[in-house]
PDB file of C-alpha atoms in Angstrom:
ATOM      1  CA  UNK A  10       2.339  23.102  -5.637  1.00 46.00           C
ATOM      2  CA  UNK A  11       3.507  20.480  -7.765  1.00 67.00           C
ATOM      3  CA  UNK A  12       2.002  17.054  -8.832  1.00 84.00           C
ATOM      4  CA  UNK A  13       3.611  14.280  -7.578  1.00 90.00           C
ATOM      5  CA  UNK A  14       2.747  10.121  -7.848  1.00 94.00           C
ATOM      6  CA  UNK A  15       2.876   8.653  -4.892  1.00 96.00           C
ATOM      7  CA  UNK A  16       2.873   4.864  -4.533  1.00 97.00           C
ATOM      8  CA  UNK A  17       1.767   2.812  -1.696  1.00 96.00           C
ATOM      9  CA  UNK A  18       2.158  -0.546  -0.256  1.00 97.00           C
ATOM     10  CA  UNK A  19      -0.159  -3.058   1.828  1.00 93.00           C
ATOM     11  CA  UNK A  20       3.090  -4.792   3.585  1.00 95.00           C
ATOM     12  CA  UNK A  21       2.304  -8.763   4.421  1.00 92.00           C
ATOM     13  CA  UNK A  22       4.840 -11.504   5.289  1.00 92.00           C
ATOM     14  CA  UNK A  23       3.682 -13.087   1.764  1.00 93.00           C
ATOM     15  CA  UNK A  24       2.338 -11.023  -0.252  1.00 93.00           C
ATOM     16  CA  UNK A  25       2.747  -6.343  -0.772  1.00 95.00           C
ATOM     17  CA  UNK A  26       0.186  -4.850  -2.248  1.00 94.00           C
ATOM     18  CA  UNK A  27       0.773  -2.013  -3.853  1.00 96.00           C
ATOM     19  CA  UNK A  28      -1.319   1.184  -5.085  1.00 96.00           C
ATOM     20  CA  UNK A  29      -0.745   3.832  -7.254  1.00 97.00           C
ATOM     21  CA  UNK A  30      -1.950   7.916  -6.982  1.00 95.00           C
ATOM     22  CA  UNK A  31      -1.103  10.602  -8.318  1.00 90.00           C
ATOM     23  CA  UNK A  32      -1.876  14.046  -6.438  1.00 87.00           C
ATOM     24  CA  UNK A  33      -3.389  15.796  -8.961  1.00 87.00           C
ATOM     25  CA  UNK A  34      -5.900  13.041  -9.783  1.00 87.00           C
ATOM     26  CA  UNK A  35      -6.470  12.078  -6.216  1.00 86.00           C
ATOM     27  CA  UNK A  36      -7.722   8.996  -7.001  1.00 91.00           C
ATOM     28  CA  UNK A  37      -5.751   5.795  -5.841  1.00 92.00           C
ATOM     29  CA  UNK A  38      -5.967   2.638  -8.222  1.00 93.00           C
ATOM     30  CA  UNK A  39      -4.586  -1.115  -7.628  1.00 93.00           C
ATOM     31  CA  UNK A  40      -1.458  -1.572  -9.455  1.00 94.00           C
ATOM     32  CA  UNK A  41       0.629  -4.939  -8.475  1.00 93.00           C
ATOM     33  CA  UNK A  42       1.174  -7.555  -5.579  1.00 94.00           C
ATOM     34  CA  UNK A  43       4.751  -7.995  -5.268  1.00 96.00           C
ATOM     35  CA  UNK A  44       5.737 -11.335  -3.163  1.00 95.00           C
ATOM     36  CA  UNK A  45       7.680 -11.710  -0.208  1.00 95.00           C
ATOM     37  CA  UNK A  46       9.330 -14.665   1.792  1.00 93.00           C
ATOM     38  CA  UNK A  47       9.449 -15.212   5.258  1.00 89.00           C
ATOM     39  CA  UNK A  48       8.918 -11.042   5.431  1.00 90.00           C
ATOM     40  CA  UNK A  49      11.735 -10.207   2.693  1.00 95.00           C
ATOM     41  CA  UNK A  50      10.112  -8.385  -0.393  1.00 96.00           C
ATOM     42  CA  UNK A  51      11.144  -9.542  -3.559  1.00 97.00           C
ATOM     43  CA  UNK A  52      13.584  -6.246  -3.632  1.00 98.00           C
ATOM     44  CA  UNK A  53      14.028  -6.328  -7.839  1.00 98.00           C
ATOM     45  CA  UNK A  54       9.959  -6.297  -7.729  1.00 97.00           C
ATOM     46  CA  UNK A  55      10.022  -3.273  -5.874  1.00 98.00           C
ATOM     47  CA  UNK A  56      12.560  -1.568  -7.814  1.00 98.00           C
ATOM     48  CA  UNK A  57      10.960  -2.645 -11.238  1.00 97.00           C
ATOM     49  CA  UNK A  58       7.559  -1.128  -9.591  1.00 96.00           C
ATOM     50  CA  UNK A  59       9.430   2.432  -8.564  1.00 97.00           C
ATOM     51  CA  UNK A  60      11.311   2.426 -12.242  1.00 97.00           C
ATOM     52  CA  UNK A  61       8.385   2.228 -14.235  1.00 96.00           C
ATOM     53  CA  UNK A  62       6.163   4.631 -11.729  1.00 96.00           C
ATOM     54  CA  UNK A  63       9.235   6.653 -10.691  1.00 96.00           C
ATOM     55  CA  UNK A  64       7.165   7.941  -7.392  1.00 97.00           C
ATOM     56  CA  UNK A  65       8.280  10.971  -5.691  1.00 96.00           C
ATOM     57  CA  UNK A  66       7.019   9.694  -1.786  1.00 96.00           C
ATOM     58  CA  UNK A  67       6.164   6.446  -0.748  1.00 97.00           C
ATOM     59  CA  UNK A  68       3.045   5.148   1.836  1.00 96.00           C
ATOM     60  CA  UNK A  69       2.581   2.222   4.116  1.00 96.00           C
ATOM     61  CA  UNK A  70       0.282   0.955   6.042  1.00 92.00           C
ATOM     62  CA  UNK A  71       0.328   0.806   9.598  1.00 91.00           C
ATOM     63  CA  UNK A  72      -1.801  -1.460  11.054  1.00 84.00           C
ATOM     64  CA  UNK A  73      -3.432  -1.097  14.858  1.00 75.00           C
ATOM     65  CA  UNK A  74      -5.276  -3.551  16.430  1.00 65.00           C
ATOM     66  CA  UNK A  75      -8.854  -2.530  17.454  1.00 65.00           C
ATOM     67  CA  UNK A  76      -8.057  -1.242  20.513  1.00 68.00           C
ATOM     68  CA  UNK A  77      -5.242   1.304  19.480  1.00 68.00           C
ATOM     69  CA  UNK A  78      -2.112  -0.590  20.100  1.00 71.00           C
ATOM     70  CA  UNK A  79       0.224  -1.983  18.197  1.00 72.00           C
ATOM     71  CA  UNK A  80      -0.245  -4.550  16.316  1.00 76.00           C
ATOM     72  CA  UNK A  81       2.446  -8.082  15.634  1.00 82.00           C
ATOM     73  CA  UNK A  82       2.946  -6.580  12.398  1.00 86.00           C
ATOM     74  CA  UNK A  83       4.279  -2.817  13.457  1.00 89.00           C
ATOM     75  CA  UNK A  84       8.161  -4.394  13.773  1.00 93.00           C
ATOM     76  CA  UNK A  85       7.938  -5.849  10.530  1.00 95.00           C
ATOM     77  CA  UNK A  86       6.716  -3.181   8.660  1.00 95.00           C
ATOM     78  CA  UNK A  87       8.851  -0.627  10.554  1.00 95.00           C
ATOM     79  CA  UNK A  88      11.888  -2.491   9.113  1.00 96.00           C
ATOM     80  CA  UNK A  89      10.267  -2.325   5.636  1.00 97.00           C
ATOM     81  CA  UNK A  90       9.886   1.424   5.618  1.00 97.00           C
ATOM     82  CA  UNK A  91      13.841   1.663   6.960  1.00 97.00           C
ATOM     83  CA  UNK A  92      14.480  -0.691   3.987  1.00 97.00           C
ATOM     84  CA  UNK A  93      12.370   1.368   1.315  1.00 98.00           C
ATOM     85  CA  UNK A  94      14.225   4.370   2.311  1.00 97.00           C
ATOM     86  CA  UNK A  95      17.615   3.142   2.879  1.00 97.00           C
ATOM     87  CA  UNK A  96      17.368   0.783  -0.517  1.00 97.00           C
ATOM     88  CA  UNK A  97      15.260   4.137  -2.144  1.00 98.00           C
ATOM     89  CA  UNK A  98      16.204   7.471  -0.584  1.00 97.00           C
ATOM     90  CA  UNK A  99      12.577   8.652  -0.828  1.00 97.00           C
ATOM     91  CA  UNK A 100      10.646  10.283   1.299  1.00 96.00           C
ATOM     92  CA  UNK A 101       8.151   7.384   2.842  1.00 97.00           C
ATOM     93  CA  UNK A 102       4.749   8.235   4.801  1.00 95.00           C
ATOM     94  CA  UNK A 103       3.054   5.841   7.509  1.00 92.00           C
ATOM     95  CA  UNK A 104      -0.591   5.790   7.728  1.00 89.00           C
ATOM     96  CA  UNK A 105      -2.769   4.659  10.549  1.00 82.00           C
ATOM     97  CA  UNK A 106      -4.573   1.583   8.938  1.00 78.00           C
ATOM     98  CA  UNK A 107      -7.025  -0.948  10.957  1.00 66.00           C
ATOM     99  CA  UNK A 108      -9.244  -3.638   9.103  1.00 56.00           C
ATOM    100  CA  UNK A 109      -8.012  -2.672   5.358  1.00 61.00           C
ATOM    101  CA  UNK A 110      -7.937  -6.091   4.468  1.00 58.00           C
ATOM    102  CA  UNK A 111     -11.218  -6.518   5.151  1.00 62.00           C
ATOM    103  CA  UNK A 112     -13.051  -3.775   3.545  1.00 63.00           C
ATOM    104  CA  UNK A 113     -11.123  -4.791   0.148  1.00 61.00           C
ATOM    105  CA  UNK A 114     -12.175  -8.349   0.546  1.00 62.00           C
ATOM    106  CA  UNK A 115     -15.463  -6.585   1.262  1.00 68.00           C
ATOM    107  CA  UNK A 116     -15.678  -4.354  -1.636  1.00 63.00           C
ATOM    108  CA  UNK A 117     -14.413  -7.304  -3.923  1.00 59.00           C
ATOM    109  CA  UNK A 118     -17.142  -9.597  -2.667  1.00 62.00           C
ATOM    110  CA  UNK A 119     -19.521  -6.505  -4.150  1.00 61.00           C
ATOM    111  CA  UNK A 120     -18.435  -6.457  -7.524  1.00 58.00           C
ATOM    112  CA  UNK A 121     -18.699 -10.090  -6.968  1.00 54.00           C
ATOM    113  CA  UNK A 122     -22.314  -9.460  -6.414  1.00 53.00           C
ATOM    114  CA  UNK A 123     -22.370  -6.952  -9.127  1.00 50.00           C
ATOM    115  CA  UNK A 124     -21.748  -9.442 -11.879  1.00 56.00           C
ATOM    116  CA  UNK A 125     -18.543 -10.705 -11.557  1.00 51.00           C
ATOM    117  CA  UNK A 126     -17.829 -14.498 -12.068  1.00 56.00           C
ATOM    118  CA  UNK A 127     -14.452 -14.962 -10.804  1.00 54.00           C
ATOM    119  CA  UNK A 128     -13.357 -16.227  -7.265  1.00 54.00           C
ATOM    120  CA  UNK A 129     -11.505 -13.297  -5.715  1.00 52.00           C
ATOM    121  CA  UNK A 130      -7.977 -13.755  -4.776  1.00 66.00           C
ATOM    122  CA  UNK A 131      -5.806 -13.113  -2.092  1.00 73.00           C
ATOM    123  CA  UNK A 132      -3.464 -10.877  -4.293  1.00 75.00           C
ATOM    124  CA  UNK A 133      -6.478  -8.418  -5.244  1.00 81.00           C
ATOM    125  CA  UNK A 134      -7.146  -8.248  -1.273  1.00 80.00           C
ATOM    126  CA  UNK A 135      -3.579  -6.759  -1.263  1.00 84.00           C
ATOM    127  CA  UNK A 136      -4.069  -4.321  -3.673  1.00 87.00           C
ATOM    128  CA  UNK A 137      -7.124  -3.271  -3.043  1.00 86.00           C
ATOM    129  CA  UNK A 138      -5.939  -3.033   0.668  1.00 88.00           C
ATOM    130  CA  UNK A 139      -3.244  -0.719  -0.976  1.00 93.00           C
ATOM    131  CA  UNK A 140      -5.252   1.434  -2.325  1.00 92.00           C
ATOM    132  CA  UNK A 141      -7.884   2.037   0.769  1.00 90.00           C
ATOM    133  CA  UNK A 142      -4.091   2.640   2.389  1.00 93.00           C
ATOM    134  CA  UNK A 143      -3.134   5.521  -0.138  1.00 92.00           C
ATOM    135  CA  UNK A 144      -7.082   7.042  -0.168  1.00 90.00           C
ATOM    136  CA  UNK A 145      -6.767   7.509   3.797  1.00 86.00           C
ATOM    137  CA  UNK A 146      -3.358   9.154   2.699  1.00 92.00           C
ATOM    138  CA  UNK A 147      -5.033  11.308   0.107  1.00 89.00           C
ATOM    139  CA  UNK A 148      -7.442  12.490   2.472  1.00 84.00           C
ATOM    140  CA  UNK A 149      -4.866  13.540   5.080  1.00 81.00           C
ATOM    141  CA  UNK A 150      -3.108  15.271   1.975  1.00 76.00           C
ATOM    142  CA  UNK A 151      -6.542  16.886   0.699  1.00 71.00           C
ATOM    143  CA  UNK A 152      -6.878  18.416   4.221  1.00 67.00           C
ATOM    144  CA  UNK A 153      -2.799  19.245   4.949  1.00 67.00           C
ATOM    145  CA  UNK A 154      -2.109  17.164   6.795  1.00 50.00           C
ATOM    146  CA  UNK A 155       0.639  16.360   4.737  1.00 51.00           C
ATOM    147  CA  UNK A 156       3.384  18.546   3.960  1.00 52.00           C
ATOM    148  CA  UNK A 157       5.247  17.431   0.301  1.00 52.00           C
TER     149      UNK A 157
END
């Protein structure tokens, strides 16, 4: 079994979050927020992000709302994923993701509490949102789930 990095995104109207992994690590770490307008990514951000990275799959969140169906956000970020692999040609996994948002907010609000001075922006939210994204990924992975 090879190692591959995977990268994965937190898609918002605004703002994409975006996480990095690598499978042989297993552990998923913030890497950028790349901005959007009106929904469209900016598409050279993206491209920059998969040149330097050069990923071998893709993830995005999927978000549900709490009672299992879709959410406003599932047409959006369906058209995202066609985009990534139309623009991309890479393989591109969805994962089920409710309230991600808010346990990043919530974990940054503990370092936060832990010592740290800063006021916590929006843009960490999204990454941090992108990596809780790709460590539900690397558990379906861990557990094959997840055929590479």
């Amino acid at each position: 079994m090879s190692h591959i990095t995977v990268l994965g995104f937190d898609y918002g109207k605004a703002r994409i979050g975006v996480a990095i992994t690598n499978t042989l690590t297993g552990i998923a770490t913030p890497q950028s927020t790349i901005q959007a307008h009106d929904g469209t990514p900016d598409w050279n951000a993206v491209t920059r992000c998969l040149q330097e990275w050069q990923p071998k799959r893709l993830v995005v969140g999927m978000p549900r709302k709490l009672d299992g169906s879709d959410s406003a956000m599932q047409e959006p970020i369906l058209r995202f994923i066609r985009q990534l692999e139309g623009r991309y040609h890479l393989p591109v996994d969805v994962v089920s993701e409710q309230l991600s948002s808010l346990e990043a907010e919530q974990r940054l609000k503990q370092t936060r509490q832990a010592g740290r001075k800063r006021k916590v922006r929006k843009e960490e939210i999204d990454q941090i949102a992108a990596t809780i994204i790709l460590e539900s990924w690397i558990q379906e992975y861990s557990h094959g789930q997840q055929k590479l």
